[in-house]
């Protein structure tokens, strides 16, 4: 687990927030690689997902271009098992409803979660992924 | 204890937890500064100024419930000695002027790089005014163009309290919730709501919400 490389992606248009988010995560997870995208450009986002296959995508909702919920739908068409966590300031029922419909894995609020909590979620996801992988290997044996 | 008393005491008002953490981290690299508390919204910030009387407050402008502008006004009334440095993404003239009018001592944009934030804080603490590069020019140009021609818009007729209530309505709070939060009577909220609708000539919650969005009280 220690040497395992974690790659995550953030789609967030507020540069200051994105930069701080990356710095804080690196404090907790020094070996993490973070792919950054600053706008809701579907082709650009898909391209980065294809190239990096991130463990998790942190997806803002309000973005210039396509919004985060639309982007999630687009990503899921090609990568049905891609883990996407909505990460927004807006706890609106219509967003939650839509997120649930699309099958977003988590709905996280920017005003609620500390860096330590987010890092813990990422670690848990990495463990889950590893377990899924070993589970599959056992089955195929 | 003696040492910590000599330190510059700072409160951070910012609704995003990760940003608060990041800012705290940046500020604590300075040996003479101490972050004494962190506020989630404008009202919390006011209460902290009341109890802690910090030397400086780092103030985000768009926060839920009570935003930064309303908070600055109150803070300057409660404890004028607390220096207020705005730290925001809003780079429009409307916000900058509103912040200074409310009593801000400095206005820094969140794209501030490197030790820019340290410099901004030092300026404001030493009694100077700080404005992010770029913003100052924009404002001067505005004055030179005479764009600040004092046409009174319906927005300008709103009182600070009405703007606060408009913001909370737009955020989906019910009358009773607004009353509880601001610690005023529900009937007062209702009367503010009626005044808002009259002044703005808007007659539904959804049109108030759309108006609040247009004015940047809540994000689009």
Tab-separated table of C-alpha atoms in Angstrom, chain B:
chain	number	residue	atom	x	y	z
B	1	UNK	CA	1.982	33.040	27.058
B	2	UNK	CA	3.922	36.305	26.822
B	3	UNK	CA	5.105	35.402	23.370
B	4	UNK	CA	1.747	34.547	21.922
B	5	UNK	CA	0.357	37.824	23.237
B	6	UNK	CA	2.854	39.733	21.158
B	7	UNK	CA	1.866	37.946	18.004
B	8	UNK	CA	-0.449	39.468	15.472
B	9	UNK	CA	-3.784	37.787	16.047
B	10	UNK	CA	-5.669	36.841	12.903
B	11	UNK	CA	-9.153	35.474	12.210
B	12	UNK	CA	-9.907	33.790	8.887
B	13	UNK	CA	-13.458	34.104	7.528
B	14	UNK	CA	-13.907	31.671	4.661
B	15	UNK	CA	-16.635	29.110	4.072
B	16	UNK	CA	-14.541	26.486	2.291
B	17	UNK	CA	-12.869	24.230	4.824
B	18	UNK	CA	-9.947	23.273	2.611
B	19	UNK	CA	-9.251	26.915	1.796
B	20	UNK	CA	-9.325	27.832	5.466
B	21	UNK	CA	-6.844	25.081	6.119
B	22	UNK	CA	-4.632	26.259	3.264
B	23	UNK	CA	-4.732	29.877	4.409
B	24	UNK	CA	-3.954	28.908	7.967
B	25	UNK	CA	-1.001	26.930	6.706
B	26	UNK	CA	0.291	29.899	4.677
B	27	UNK	CA	-0.164	32.359	7.556
B	28	UNK	CA	1.501	30.166	10.105
B	29	UNK	CA	4.717	30.145	8.140
B	30	UNK	CA	5.117	33.697	9.490
B	31	UNK	CA	6.569	33.535	13.010
B	32	UNK	CA	4.889	36.749	14.148
B	33	UNK	CA	1.358	35.737	13.214
B	34	UNK	CA	-1.147	33.540	14.901
B	35	UNK	CA	-4.506	32.360	13.543
B	36	UNK	CA	-6.744	32.593	16.599
B	37	UNK	CA	-9.983	31.370	15.065
B	38	UNK	CA	-11.805	30.575	11.832
B	39	UNK	CA	-15.307	31.638	10.775
B	40	UNK	CA	-17.663	29.918	8.332
B	41	UNK	CA	-19.744	32.944	7.478
B	42	UNK	CA	-20.152	36.657	8.088
B	43	UNK	CA	-22.126	36.398	11.293
B	44	UNK	CA	-19.611	34.055	12.867
B	45	UNK	CA	-16.879	36.492	11.851
B	46	UNK	CA	-18.681	39.345	13.615
B	47	UNK	CA	-19.065	37.295	16.780
B	48	UNK	CA	-15.393	36.364	16.748
B	49	UNK	CA	-14.369	39.994	16.381
B	50	UNK	CA	-16.608	40.827	19.302
B	51	UNK	CA	-15.039	38.247	21.580
B	52	UNK	CA	-11.454	38.004	20.322
B	53	UNK	CA	-10.768	41.529	19.062
B	54	UNK	CA	-8.207	40.281	16.538
B	55	UNK	CA	-5.654	42.568	14.893
B	56	UNK	CA	-6.672	41.416	11.444
B	57	UNK	CA	-9.442	39.525	9.765
B	58	UNK	CA	-8.975	37.866	6.396
B	59	UNK	CA	-12.389	38.082	4.807
B	60	UNK	CA	-13.936	36.158	1.947
B	61	UNK	CA	-16.842	38.021	0.352
B	62	UNK	CA	-19.206	35.336	-0.882
B	63	UNK	CA	-20.153	33.219	2.061
B	64	UNK	CA	-23.504	31.609	2.889
B	65	UNK	CA	-26.051	33.372	5.123
B	66	UNK	CA	-24.279	36.678	5.794
B	67	UNK	CA	-21.682	37.642	3.220
B	68	UNK	CA	-18.476	39.577	3.753
B	69	UNK	CA	-19.764	43.065	2.946
B	70	UNK	CA	-22.364	43.007	5.710
B	71	UNK	CA	-19.827	41.548	8.086
B	72	UNK	CA	-17.200	44.217	7.375
B	73	UNK	CA	-19.628	47.005	8.204
B	74	UNK	CA	-20.462	45.432	11.527
B	75	UNK	CA	-16.876	44.577	12.356
B	76	UNK	CA	-15.725	48.127	11.786
B	77	UNK	CA	-18.480	49.344	14.064
B	78	UNK	CA	-17.777	46.845	16.831
B	79	UNK	CA	-14.006	47.083	16.796
B	80	UNK	CA	-12.566	49.660	14.402
B	81	UNK	CA	-9.033	48.600	15.352
B	82	UNK	CA	-9.448	45.249	13.595
B	83	UNK	CA	-7.922	45.613	10.148
B	84	UNK	CA	-9.929	43.959	7.397
B	85	UNK	CA	-8.242	42.411	4.374
B	86	UNK	CA	-10.668	41.084	1.782
B	87	UNK	CA	-9.522	37.946	-0.029
B	88	UNK	CA	-11.861	37.068	-2.843
B	89	UNK	CA	-12.334	35.896	-6.417
B	90	UNK	CA	-14.575	38.871	-7.226
B	91	UNK	CA	-12.709	41.344	-9.383
B	92	UNK	CA	-15.541	43.612	-10.447
B	93	UNK	CA	-15.780	47.248	-9.538
B	94	UNK	CA	-19.112	46.724	-7.824
B	95	UNK	CA	-17.616	44.370	-5.240
B	96	UNK	CA	-14.425	46.357	-4.730
B	97	UNK	CA	-16.287	49.588	-4.085
B	98	UNK	CA	-18.823	47.919	-1.827
B	99	UNK	CA	-16.001	46.417	0.241
B	100	UNK	CA	-14.185	49.718	0.706
B	101	UNK	CA	-17.423	51.515	1.380
B	102	UNK	CA	-18.144	48.993	4.099
B	103	UNK	CA	-14.774	49.763	5.653
B	104	UNK	CA	-12.266	47.256	4.251
B	105	UNK	CA	-8.593	48.190	4.587
B	106	UNK	CA	-7.375	46.035	1.738
B	107	UNK	CA	-8.624	44.065	-1.231
B	108	UNK	CA	-6.648	41.064	-2.455
B	109	UNK	CA	-7.676	38.691	-5.195
B	110	UNK	CA	-7.417	34.980	-4.692
B	111	UNK	CA	-5.063	34.643	-7.641
B	112	UNK	CA	-2.436	36.276	-5.425
B	113	UNK	CA	0.878	34.468	-5.936
B	114	UNK	CA	3.888	33.559	-3.832
B	115	UNK	CA	4.409	35.841	-0.865
B	116	UNK	CA	1.817	38.302	-2.191
B	117	UNK	CA	-0.561	37.479	0.614
B	118	UNK	CA	2.140	38.099	3.208
B	119	UNK	CA	2.861	41.487	1.669
B	120	UNK	CA	-0.820	42.399	1.534
B	121	UNK	CA	-1.220	41.537	5.216
B	122	UNK	CA	1.894	43.494	6.182
B	123	UNK	CA	0.648	46.547	4.275
B	124	UNK	CA	-2.739	46.452	5.916
B	125	UNK	CA	-1.258	45.886	9.380
B	126	UNK	CA	1.054	48.860	8.978
B	127	UNK	CA	-1.914	51.094	8.275
B	128	UNK	CA	-1.600	51.229	4.491
B	129	UNK	CA	-4.331	50.341	2.100
B	130	UNK	CA	-3.749	47.335	-0.126
B	131	UNK	CA	-5.326	46.738	-3.513
B	132	UNK	CA	-4.369	43.845	-5.780
B	133	UNK	CA	-2.520	44.953	-8.894
B	134	UNK	CA	-4.981	45.259	-11.736
B	135	UNK	CA	-7.890	46.188	-9.514
B	136	UNK	CA	-6.501	49.617	-8.707
B	137	UNK	CA	-6.127	50.473	-12.363
B	138	UNK	CA	-9.610	49.324	-13.130
B	139	UNK	CA	-11.100	51.553	-10.468
B	140	UNK	CA	-9.132	54.615	-11.516
B	141	UNK	CA	-10.207	54.059	-15.112
B	142	UNK	CA	-13.767	53.815	-13.917
B	143	UNK	CA	-13.493	57.175	-12.204
B	144	UNK	CA	-11.804	58.777	-15.165
B	145	UNK	CA	-14.540	57.541	-17.469
B	146	UNK	CA	-17.050	59.047	-15.095
B	147	UNK	CA	-18.787	55.724	-15.081
B	148	UNK	CA	-19.648	56.063	-11.436
B	149	UNK	CA	-22.304	58.507	-12.392
B	150	UNK	CA	-24.581	58.225	-9.550
B	151	UNK	CA	-27.638	56.872	-11.232
B	152	UNK	CA	-29.589	55.316	-8.478
B	153	UNK	CA	-30.482	51.764	-9.308
B	154	UNK	CA	-33.061	49.835	-7.374
B	155	UNK	CA	-30.154	47.808	-5.956
B	156	UNK	CA	-28.719	50.927	-4.330
B	157	UNK	CA	-31.984	51.657	-2.600
B	158	UNK	CA	-31.757	48.390	-0.652
B	159	UNK	CA	-30.540	48.602	2.919
B	160	UNK	CA	-27.769	46.301	4.124
B	161	UNK	CA	-30.318	44.311	6.105
B	162	UNK	CA	-32.526	43.906	3.046
B	163	UNK	CA	-29.561	42.648	1.051
B	164	UNK	CA	-28.735	40.124	3.768
B	165	UNK	CA	-32.299	38.880	3.765
B	166	UNK	CA	-32.419	38.777	-0.020
B	167	UNK	CA	-29.322	36.603	0.014
B	168	UNK	CA	-30.832	34.172	2.497
B	169	UNK	CA	-34.106	34.000	0.581
B	170	UNK	CA	-32.129	33.208	-2.553
B	171	UNK	CA	-30.272	30.483	-0.674
B	172	UNK	CA	-33.587	28.837	0.071
B	173	UNK	CA	-34.020	29.712	3.746
B	174	UNK	CA	-37.572	30.006	5.084
B	175	UNK	CA	-38.784	33.141	6.925
B	176	UNK	CA	-38.532	31.454	10.315
B	177	UNK	CA	-35.007	30.189	9.608
B	178	UNK	CA	-33.900	33.677	8.557
B	179	UNK	CA	-35.478	35.131	11.690
B	180	UNK	CA	-33.699	32.578	13.887
B	181	UNK	CA	-30.373	33.127	12.224
B	182	UNK	CA	-30.478	36.926	12.393
B	183	UNK	CA	-32.223	36.832	15.763
B	184	UNK	CA	-35.075	39.066	14.685
B	185	UNK	CA	-38.841	38.500	14.666
B	186	UNK	CA	-40.396	36.498	11.866
B	187	UNK	CA	-42.769	39.403	11.210
B	188	UNK	CA	-39.739	41.641	10.623
B	189	UNK	CA	-38.407	39.197	8.047
B	190	UNK	CA	-41.781	39.161	6.310
B	191	UNK	CA	-41.883	42.942	6.239
B	192	UNK	CA	-38.322	43.080	4.823
B	193	UNK	CA	-39.352	40.539	2.210
B	194	UNK	CA	-42.352	42.680	1.234
B	195	UNK	CA	-40.187	45.801	1.040
B	196	UNK	CA	-37.694	43.955	-1.149
B	197	UNK	CA	-40.402	42.883	-3.535
B	198	UNK	CA	-41.816	46.394	-3.673
B	199	UNK	CA	-38.464	48.113	-4.177
B	200	UNK	CA	-37.304	45.661	-6.810
B	201	UNK	CA	-40.711	45.213	-8.399
B	202	UNK	CA	-40.298	41.447	-8.178
B	203	UNK	CA	-43.122	39.304	-6.980
B	204	UNK	CA	-41.945	35.772	-6.391
B	205	UNK	CA	-39.196	33.959	-4.523
B	206	UNK	CA	-37.828	32.621	-7.773
B	207	UNK	CA	-37.519	36.091	-9.297
B	208	UNK	CA	-35.822	37.327	-6.106
B	209	UNK	CA	-33.428	34.401	-6.389
B	210	UNK	CA	-32.670	35.199	-10.027
B	211	UNK	CA	-32.053	38.833	-9.080
B	212	UNK	CA	-29.737	37.844	-6.221
B	213	UNK	CA	-27.772	35.698	-8.653
B	214	UNK	CA	-27.473	38.533	-11.133
B	215	UNK	CA	-26.133	40.760	-8.379
B	216	UNK	CA	-23.590	38.172	-7.347
B	217	UNK	CA	-25.124	37.616	-3.897
B	218	UNK	CA	-25.126	33.947	-4.685
B	219	UNK	CA	-23.180	32.239	-7.443
B	220	UNK	CA	-24.750	31.563	-10.806
